[in-house]
Coordinates of C-alpha atoms in Angstrom, one line a residue:
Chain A
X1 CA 12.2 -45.3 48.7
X2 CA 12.2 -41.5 48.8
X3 CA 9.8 -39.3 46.3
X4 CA 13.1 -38.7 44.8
X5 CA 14.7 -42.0 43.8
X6 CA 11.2 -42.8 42.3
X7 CA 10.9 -39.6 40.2
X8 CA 14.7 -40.2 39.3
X9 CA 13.8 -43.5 38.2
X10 CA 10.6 -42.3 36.4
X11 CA 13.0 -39.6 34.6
X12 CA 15.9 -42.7 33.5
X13 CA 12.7 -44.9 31.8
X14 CA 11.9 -41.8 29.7
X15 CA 15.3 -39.7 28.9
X16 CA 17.3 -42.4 27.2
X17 CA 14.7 -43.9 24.3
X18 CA 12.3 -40.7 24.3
X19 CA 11.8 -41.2 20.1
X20 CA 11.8 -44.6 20.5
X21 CA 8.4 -44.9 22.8
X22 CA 5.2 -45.2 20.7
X23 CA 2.2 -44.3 23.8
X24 CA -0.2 -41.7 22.3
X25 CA -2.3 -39.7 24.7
X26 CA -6.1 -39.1 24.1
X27 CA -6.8 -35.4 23.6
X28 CA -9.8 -33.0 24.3
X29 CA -12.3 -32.9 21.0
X30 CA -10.1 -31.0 17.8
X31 CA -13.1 -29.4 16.5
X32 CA -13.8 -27.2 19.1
X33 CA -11.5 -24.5 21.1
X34 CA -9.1 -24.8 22.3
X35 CA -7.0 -25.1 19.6
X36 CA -4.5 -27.4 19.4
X37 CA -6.4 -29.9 21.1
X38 CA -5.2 -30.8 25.1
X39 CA -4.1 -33.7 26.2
X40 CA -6.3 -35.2 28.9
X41 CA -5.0 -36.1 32.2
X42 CA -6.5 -36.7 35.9
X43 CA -5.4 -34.1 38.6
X44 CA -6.0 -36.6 41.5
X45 CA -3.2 -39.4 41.8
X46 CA -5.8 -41.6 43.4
X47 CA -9.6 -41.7 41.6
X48 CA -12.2 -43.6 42.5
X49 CA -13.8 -46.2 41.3
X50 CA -16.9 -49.2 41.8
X51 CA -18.3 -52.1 39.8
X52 CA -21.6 -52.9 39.0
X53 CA -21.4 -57.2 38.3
X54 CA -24.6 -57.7 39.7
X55 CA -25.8 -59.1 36.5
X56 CA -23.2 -61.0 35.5
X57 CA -24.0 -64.3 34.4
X58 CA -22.4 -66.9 32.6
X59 CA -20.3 -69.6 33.7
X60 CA -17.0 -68.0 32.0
X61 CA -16.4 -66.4 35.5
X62 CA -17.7 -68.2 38.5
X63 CA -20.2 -65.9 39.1
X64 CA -20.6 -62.0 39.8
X65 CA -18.3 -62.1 42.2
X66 CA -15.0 -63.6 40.4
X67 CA -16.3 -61.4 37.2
X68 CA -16.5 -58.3 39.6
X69 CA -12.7 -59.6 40.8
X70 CA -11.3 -59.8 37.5
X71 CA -12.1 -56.1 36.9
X72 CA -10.5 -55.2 40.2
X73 CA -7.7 -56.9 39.4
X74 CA -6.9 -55.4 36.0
X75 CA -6.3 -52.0 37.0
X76 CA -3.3 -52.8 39.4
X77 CA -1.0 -53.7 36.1
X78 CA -1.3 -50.0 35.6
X79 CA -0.9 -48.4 39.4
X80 CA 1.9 -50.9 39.9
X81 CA 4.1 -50.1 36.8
X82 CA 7.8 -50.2 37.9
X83 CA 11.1 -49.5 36.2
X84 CA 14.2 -51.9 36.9
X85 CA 12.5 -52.9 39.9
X86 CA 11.1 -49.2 41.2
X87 CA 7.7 -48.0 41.8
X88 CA 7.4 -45.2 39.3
X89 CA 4.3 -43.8 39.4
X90 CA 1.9 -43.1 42.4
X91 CA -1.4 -43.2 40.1
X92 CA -3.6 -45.3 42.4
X93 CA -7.4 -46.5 42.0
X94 CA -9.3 -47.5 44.5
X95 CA -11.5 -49.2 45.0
X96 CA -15.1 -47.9 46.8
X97 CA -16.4 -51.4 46.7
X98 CA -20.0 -52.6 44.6
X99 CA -22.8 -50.4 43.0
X100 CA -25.9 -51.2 42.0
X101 CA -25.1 -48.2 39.6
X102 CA -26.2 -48.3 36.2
X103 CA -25.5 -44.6 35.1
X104 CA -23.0 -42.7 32.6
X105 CA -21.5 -39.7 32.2
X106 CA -21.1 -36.5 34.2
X107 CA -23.2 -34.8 36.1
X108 CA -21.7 -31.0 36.2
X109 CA -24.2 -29.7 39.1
X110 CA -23.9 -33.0 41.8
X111 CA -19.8 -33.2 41.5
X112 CA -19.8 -35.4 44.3
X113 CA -22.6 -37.8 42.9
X114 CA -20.2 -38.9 39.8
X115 CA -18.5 -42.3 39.8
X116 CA -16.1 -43.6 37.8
X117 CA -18.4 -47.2 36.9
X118 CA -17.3 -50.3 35.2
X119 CA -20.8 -52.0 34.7
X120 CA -21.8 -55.3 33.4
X121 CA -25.0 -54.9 30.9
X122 CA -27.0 -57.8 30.2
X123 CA -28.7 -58.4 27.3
X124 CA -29.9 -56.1 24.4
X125 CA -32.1 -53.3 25.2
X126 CA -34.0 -53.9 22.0
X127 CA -35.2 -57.2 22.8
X128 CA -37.3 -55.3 25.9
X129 CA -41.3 -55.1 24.5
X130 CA -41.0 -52.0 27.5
X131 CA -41.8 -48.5 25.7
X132 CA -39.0 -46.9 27.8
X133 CA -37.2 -49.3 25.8
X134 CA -39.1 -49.0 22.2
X135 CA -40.0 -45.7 22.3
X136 CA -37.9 -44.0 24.6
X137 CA -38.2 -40.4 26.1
X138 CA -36.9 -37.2 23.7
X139 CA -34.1 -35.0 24.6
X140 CA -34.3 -31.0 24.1
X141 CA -33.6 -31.5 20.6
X142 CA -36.3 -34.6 20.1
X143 CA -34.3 -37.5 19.9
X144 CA -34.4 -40.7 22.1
X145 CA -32.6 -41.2 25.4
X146 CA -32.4 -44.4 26.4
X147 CA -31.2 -43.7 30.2
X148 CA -34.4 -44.6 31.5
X149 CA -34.8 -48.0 29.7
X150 CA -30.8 -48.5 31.0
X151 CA -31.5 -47.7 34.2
X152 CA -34.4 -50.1 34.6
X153 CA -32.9 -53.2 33.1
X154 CA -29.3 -52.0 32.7
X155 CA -29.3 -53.4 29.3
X156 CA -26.8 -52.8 26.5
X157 CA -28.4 -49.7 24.4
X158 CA -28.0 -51.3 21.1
X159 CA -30.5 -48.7 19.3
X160 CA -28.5 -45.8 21.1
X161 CA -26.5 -44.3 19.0
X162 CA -22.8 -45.9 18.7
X163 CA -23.7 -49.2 20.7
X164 CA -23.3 -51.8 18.1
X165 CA -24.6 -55.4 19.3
X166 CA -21.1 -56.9 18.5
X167 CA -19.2 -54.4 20.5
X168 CA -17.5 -55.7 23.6
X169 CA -16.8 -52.8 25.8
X170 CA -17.1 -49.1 25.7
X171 CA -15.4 -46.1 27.5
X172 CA -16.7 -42.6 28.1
X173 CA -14.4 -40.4 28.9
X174 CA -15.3 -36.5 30.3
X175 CA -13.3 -33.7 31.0
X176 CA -13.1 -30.3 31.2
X177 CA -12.5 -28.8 27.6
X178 CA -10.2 -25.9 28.8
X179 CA -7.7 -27.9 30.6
X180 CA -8.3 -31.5 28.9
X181 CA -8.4 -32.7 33.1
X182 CA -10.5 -35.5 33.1
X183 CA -13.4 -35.3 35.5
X184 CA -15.5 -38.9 34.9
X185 CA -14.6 -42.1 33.2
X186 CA -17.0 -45.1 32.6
X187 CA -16.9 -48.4 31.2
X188 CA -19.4 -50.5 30.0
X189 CA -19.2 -54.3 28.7
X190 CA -21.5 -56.0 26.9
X191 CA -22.6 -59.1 28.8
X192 CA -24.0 -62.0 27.6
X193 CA -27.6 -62.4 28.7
X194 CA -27.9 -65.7 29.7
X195 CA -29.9 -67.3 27.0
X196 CA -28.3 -70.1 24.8
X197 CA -30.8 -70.0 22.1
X198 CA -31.0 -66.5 21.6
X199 CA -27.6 -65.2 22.8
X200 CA -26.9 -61.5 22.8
X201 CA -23.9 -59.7 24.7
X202 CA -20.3 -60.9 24.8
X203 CA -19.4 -64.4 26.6
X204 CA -17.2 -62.9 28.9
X205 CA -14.4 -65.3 30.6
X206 CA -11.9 -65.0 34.0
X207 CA -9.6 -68.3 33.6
X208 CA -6.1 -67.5 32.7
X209 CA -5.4 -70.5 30.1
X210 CA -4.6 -70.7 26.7
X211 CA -7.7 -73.3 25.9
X212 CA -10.3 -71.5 23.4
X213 CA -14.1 -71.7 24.4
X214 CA -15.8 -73.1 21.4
X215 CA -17.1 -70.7 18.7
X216 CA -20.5 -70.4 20.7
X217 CA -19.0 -70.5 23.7
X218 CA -22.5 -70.2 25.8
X219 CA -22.3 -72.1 29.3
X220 CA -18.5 -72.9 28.6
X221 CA -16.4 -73.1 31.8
X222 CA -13.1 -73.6 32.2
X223 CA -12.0 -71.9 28.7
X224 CA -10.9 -68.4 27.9
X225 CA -12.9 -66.2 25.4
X226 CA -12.9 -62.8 26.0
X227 CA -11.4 -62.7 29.0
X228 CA -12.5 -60.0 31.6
X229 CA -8.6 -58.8 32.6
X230 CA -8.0 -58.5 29.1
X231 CA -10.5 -56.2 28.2
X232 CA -10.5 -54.2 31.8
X233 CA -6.5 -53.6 32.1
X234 CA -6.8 -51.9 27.6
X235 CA -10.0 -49.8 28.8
X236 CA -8.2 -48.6 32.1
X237 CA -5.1 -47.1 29.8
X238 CA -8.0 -45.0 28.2
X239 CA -9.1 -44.2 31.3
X240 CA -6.1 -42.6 32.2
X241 CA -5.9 -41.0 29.2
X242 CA -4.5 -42.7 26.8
X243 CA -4.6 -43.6 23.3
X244 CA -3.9 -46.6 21.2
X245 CA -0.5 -47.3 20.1
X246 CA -0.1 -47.3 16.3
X247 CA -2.3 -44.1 16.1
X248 CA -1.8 -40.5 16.2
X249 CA -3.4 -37.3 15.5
X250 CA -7.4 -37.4 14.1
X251 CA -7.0 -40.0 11.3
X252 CA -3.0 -40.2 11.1
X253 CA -1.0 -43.3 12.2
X254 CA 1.5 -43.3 14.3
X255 CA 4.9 -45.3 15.4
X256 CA 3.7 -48.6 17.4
X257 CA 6.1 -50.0 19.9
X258 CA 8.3 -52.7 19.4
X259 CA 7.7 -54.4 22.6
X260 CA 4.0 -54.8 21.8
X261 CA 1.6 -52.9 24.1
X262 CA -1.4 -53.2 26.4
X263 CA -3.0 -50.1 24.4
X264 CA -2.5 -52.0 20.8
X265 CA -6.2 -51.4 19.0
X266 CA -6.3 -55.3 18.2
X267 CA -7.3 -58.4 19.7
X268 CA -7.9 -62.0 19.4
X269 CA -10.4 -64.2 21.4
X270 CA -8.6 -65.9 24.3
X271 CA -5.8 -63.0 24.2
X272 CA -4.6 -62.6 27.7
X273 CA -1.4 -60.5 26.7
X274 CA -3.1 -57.1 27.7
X275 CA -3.4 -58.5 31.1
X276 CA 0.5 -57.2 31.7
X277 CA 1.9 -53.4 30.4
X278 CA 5.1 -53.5 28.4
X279 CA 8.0 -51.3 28.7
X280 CA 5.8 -48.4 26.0
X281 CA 2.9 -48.8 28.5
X282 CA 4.4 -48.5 31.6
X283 CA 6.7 -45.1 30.3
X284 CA 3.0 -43.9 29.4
X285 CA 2.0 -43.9 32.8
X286 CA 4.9 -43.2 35.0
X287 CA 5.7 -40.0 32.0
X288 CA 2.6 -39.0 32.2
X289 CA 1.7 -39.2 36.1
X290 CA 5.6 -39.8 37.8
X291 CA 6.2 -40.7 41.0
X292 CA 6.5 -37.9 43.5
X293 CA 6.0 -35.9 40.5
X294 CA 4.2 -33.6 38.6
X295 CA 1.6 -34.5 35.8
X296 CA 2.0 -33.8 32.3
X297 CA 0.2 -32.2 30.4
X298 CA -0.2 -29.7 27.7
X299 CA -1.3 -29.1 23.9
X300 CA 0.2 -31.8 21.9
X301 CA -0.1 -33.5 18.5
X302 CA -1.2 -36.8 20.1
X303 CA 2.2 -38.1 19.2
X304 CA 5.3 -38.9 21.8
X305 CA 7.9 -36.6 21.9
X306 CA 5.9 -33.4 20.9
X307 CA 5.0 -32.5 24.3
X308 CA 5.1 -28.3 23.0
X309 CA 4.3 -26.2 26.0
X310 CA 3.8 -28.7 29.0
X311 CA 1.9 -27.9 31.7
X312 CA 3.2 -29.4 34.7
X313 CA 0.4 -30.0 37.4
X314 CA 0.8 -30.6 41.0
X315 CA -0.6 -33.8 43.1
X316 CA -3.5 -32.9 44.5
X317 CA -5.9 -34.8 47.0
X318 CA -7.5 -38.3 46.5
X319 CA -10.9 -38.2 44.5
X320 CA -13.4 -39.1 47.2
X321 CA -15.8 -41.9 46.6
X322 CA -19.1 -41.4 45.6
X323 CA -22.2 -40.5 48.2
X324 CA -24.9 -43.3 47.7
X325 CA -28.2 -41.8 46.7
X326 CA -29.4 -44.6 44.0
X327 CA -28.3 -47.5 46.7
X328 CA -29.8 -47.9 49.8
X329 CA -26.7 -47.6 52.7
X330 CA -26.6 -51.2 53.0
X331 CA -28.0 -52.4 49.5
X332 CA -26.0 -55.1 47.7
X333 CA -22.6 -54.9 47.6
X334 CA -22.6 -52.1 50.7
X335 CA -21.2 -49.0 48.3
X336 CA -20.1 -45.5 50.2
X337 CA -19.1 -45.4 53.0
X338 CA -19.1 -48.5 54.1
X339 CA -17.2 -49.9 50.9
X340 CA -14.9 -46.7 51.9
X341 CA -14.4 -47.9 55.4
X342 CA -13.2 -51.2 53.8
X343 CA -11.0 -49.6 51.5
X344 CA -9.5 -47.7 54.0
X345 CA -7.2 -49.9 54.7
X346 CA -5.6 -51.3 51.6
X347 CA -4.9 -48.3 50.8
X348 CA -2.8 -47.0 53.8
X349 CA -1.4 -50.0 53.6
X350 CA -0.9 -49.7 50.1
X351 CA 0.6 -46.3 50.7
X352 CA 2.9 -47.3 53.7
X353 CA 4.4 -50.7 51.4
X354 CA 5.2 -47.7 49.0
X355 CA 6.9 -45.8 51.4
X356 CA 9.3 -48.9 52.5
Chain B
X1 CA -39.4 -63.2 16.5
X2 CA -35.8 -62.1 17.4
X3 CA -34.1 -65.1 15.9
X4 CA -32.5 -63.5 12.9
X5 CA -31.2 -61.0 15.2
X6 CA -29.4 -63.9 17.1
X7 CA -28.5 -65.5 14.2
X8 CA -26.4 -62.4 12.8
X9 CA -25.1 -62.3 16.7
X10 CA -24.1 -65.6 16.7
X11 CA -22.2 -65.4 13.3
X12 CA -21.0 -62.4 14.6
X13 CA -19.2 -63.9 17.2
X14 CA -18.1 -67.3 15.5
X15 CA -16.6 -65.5 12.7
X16 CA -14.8 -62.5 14.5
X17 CA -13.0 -62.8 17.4
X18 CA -13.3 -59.7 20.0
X19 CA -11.8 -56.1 19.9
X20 CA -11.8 -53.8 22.5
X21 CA -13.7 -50.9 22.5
X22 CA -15.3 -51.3 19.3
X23 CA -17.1 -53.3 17.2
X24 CA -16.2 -57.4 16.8
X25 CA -15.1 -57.8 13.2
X26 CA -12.7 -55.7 11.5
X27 CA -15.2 -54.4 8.2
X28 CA -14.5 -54.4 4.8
X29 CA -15.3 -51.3 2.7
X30 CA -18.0 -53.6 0.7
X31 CA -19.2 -55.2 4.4
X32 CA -19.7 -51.6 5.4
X33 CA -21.6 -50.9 2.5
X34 CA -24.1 -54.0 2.7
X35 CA -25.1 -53.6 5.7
X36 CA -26.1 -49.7 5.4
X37 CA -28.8 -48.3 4.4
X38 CA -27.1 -45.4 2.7
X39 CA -23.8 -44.5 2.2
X40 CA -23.5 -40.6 1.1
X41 CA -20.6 -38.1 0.5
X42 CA -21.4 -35.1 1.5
X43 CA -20.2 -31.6 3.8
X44 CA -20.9 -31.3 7.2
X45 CA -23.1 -28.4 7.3
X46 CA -23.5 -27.6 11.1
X47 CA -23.0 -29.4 14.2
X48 CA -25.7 -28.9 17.3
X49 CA -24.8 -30.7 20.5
X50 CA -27.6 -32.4 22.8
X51 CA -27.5 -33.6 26.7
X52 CA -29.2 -36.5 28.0
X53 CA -32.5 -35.8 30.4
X54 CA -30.6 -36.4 32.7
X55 CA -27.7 -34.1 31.7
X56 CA -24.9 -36.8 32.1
X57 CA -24.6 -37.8 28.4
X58 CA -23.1 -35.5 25.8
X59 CA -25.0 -36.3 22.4
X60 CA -23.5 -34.7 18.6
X61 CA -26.0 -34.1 15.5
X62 CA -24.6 -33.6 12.9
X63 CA -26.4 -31.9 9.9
X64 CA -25.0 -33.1 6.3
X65 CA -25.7 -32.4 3.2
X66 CA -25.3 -35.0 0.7
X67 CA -23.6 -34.1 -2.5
X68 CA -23.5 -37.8 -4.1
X69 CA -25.7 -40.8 -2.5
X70 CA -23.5 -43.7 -3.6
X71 CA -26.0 -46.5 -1.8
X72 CA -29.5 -46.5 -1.2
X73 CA -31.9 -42.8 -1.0
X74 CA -31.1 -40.3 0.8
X75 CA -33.0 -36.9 1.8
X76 CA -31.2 -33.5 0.9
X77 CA -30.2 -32.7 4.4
X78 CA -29.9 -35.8 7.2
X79 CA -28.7 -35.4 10.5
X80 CA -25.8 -38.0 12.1
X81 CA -26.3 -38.9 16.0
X82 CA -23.3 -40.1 17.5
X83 CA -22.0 -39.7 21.1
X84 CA -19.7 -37.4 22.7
X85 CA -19.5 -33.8 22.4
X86 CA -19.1 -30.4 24.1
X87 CA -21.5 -28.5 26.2
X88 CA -21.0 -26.0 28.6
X89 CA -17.2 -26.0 29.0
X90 CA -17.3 -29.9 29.4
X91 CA -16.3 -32.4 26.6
X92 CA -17.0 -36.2 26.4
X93 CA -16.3 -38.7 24.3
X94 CA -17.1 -42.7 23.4
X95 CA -13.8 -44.5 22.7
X96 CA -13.9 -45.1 19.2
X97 CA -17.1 -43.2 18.1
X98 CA -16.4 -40.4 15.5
X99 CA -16.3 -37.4 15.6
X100 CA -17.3 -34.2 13.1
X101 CA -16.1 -30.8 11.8
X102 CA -18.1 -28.0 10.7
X103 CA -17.6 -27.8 6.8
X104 CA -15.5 -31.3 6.5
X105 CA -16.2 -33.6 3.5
X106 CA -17.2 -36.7 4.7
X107 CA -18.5 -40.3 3.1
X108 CA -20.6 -42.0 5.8
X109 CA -21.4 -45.2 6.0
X110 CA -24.7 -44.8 7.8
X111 CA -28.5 -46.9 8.8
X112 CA -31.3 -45.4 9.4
X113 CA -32.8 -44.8 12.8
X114 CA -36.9 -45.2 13.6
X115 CA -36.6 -41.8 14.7
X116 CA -35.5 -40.3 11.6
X117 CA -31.8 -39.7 12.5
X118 CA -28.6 -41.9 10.9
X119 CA -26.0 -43.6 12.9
X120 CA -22.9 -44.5 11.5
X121 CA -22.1 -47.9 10.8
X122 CA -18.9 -49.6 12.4
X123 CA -18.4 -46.7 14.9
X124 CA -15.5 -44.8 12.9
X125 CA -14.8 -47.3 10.3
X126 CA -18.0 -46.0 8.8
X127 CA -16.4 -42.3 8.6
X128 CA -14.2 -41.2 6.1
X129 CA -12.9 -37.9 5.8
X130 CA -12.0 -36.7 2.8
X131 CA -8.8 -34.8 1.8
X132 CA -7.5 -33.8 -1.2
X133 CA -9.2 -37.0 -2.9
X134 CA -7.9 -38.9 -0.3
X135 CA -10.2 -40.8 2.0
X136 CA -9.5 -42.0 5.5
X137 CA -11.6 -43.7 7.6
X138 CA -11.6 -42.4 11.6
X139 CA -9.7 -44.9 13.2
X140 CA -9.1 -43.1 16.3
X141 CA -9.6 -45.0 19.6
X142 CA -10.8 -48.0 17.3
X143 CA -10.3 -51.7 17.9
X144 CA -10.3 -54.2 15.3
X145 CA -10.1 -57.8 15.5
X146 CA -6.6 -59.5 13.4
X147 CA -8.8 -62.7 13.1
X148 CA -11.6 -61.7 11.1
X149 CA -10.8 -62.3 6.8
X150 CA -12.3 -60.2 4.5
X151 CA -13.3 -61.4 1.4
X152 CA -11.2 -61.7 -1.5
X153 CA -11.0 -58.6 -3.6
X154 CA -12.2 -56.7 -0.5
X155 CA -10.4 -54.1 1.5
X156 CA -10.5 -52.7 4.9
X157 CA -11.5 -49.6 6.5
X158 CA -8.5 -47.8 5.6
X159 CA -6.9 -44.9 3.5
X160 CA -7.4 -44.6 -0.2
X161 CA -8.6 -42.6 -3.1
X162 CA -12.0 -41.4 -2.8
X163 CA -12.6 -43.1 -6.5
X164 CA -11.7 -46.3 -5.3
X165 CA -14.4 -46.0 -2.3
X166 CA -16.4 -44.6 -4.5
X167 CA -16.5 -47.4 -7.2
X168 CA -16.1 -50.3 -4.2
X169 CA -19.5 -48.8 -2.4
X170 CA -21.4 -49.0 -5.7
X171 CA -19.8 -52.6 -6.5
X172 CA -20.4 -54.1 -3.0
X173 CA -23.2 -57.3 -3.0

């Protein structure tokens, strides 16, 4: 298939029903400059990632390893997208293997030392009688960071300051405010910790079926709850840089898709829908990052269809994974280089089956 | 020791089913309000931005000013952690977590830290910005469960005159 055919193809999803596709893009923060806000986009077509499910537990997946597997497999949906049988983007992630990782965010002086993370937490950092915990170190400004007390039990911060105890997953999202290009993405979920009679975290599942755990799902096998793929595949659209669908600008709404979409802000227990894009969701990524094409980006509303003075960006190398300082060269999981060296080739032969 | 705390978990999760990048249940207005501490309207005075010691995490203050304190006491000036921000030519934000303007009305939602700060309640179902006597709630990058009910007489987290949020904060039990 030549670069081409696939951009063609990327150009016929998007021409004919341009007002009638409802994907909003997240934007760089409104209340500072520039002004409009940017949308934010990736330069690389292939970023990095690893996965940190070395304290999964729960029977809901069979173990870290199947929970670690059902993150891995969510993001495919997304690099896979095709129109009328085509290939029509080239957005890959791969895949540098298992961390022990347990850290957000951006760190602007060690470029190379960033990882895009999907971690596991276990169990509520409150419930931890440690003073990193309870009384945490102070910023600059004298308010509490709770890194340390993640780092040590890689907890879910439920004192910080926007982790809830009932929230299920969070993504932070960095870029660079001048361009809106996004430099670091991380996802946390909230695990369940493991205890039946004082249960904190989320009772996270991997089984494809339609059969509901039970309300308090604890220990359940065999059932789906929140299932992993689910929740993965929604937080990898933000990732790329999207929005939800049925929103728009600051507080506005916006169109939602008829189709449904993976990107839809709502969810029921045991929903496995967001485990497969729709038509909306795979225009967002193939517009957005086309095959053989350039990426698009720009100041916008938020909204489709406003796309006012585009900036059209050119592919550019693959993001390189991570040099291990936190885990030793052949800790658990085997991260770096080594997970790189076992990478290396599902991704050439990724890229050569795209080729064919 | 930590058994009410599991006990609101549990109910938590048997009455709600799960959203994505946000909190479980979808809150009423008078759900917000019972389970804040304070719930002000008020200007957003100035905005300071903070980094982790680490410098990876972008931390917002926000300084308001209450001009009505429709739940609980407030002081005459508190300050609003939430996550995300912009330092030094880089910007980063929580998925769902609100965000602030310099000089924009606002009704928070809001519980008090042990450190002294407030956190909004509900991530950005617990901001409204207000409009023109129109109140809307930041929704933005939100998930909210379909299955959770709210009560009957109650309303959601969404758009509507600021007298009506006003009267349903003050009403809530």
């Amino acid at each position: 298939m030549s670069r081409l055919l696939r951009a063609l193809a990327a150009c016929a999803l998007l021409a004919p029903a341009a007002s009638a596709l409802a994907f909003a893009r997240a934007t760089t923060d409104r209340t500072e400059l520039p002004s409009p806000a940017l949308d934010l986009w990736w330069r690389p077509r292939q970023i990095a990632f690893q996965v940190n499910a070395s304290d999964f537990v729960g029977a809901g997946c069979a173990g870290p390893e199947e929970a670690a597997a059902a993150v891995r497999a969510s993001f495919p949906a997304w690099q896979d997208a095709a129109s009328g049988g085509v290939a029509c983007t080239d957005f890959m992630f791969n895949d540098c293997g298992a961390t022990t990782r347990t850290d957000l965010g951006y760190d602007q002086g060690d470029p190379g030392n960033n990882v895009n993370l999907v971690v596991f937490r276990r169990g509520l950092c409150s419930l931890h009688a440690d003073p990193l915990c309870q009384n945490p170190p102070l910023t600059a400004r004298g308010r509490p960071d709770f890194s340390a007390c993640i780092a040590k039990y890689n907890c879910w911060a439920d004192d910080d300051r926007d982790h809830g105890s009932n929230t299920i997953a969070l993504t932070t999202v960095t870029w660079l405010q001048a361009t809106g290009e996004i430099v670091d993405a991380d996802m946390e979920l909230n695990g369940w910790n493991g205890d039946t009679s004082n249960p904190a975290g989320v009772y996270f599942t991997c089984t494809a079926t339609t059969t509901l755990c039970s309300a308090v799902p604890y220990g359940a096998s065999g059932c789906a709850d929140t299932d992993v793929q689910n929740a993965v595949t929604h937080e990898a659209g933000h990732i790329l840089g999207l929005q939800h669908v049925c929103t728009g600008a600051g507080d506005e709404t916006g169109p939602c898709p008829a189709g449904g979409s993976v990107m839809e802000a709502t969810a029921d227990r045991g929903d496995l829908t967001k485990r497969t894009l729709t038509q909306d969701d795979v225009a967002a990524v193939c517009g957005i990052y086309p095959a053989g094409g350039r990426t698009v980006t720009g100041p916008t509303t938020g909204l489709p269809g406003q796309p006012a003075a585009q900036i059209l960006v050119g592919v550019s190398s693959p993001q390189s994974c991570p040099v291990p300082k936190r885990d030793s060269g052949c800790g658990a999981g085997g991260g770096g280089a080594l997970a790189l060296l076992a990478v290396l080739p599902l991704a050439l032969r990724r890229r050569r089956a795209r080729r064919s | 020791m930590h058994t009410p705390r599991a006990i609101a978990s549990l109910l938590a999760l048997a009455l709600a089913g799960p959203a994505l990048g946000s909190l479980v249940e979808a809150s009423s207005v008078e759900d917000l309000a019972r389970r804040s501490d304070t719930v002000v309207r008020g200007k957003v005075e100035r905005i300071v931005y903070d980094r982790s010691a680490d410098g990876k995490r972008i931390f917002t203050y926000a300084e308001v000013v209450p001009s009505g304190v429709w739940r609980g006491a407030a002081p005459a000036r508190l300050t609003v952690a939430v996550s995300g921000g912009v330092v030094g030519g880089i910007g980063q934000r929580v998925i769902g977590a609100p965000t602030f303007t310099q000089g924009e009305e606002v009704v928070l939602f809001l519980s008090r830290s042990k450190w002294g700060d407030y956190r909004v309640r509900g991530l950005g179902q617990g901001k409204f910005s207000v409009v023109a006597g129109q109140a809307r709630p930041h929704l933005e990058g939100l998930s909210l469960s379909r299955r959770s009910a709210l009560r009957a007489g109650e309303r959601g987290a969404e758009p509507m005159a600021v007298e009506e949020l006003e009267r349903r904060v003050r009403a809530a039990r």
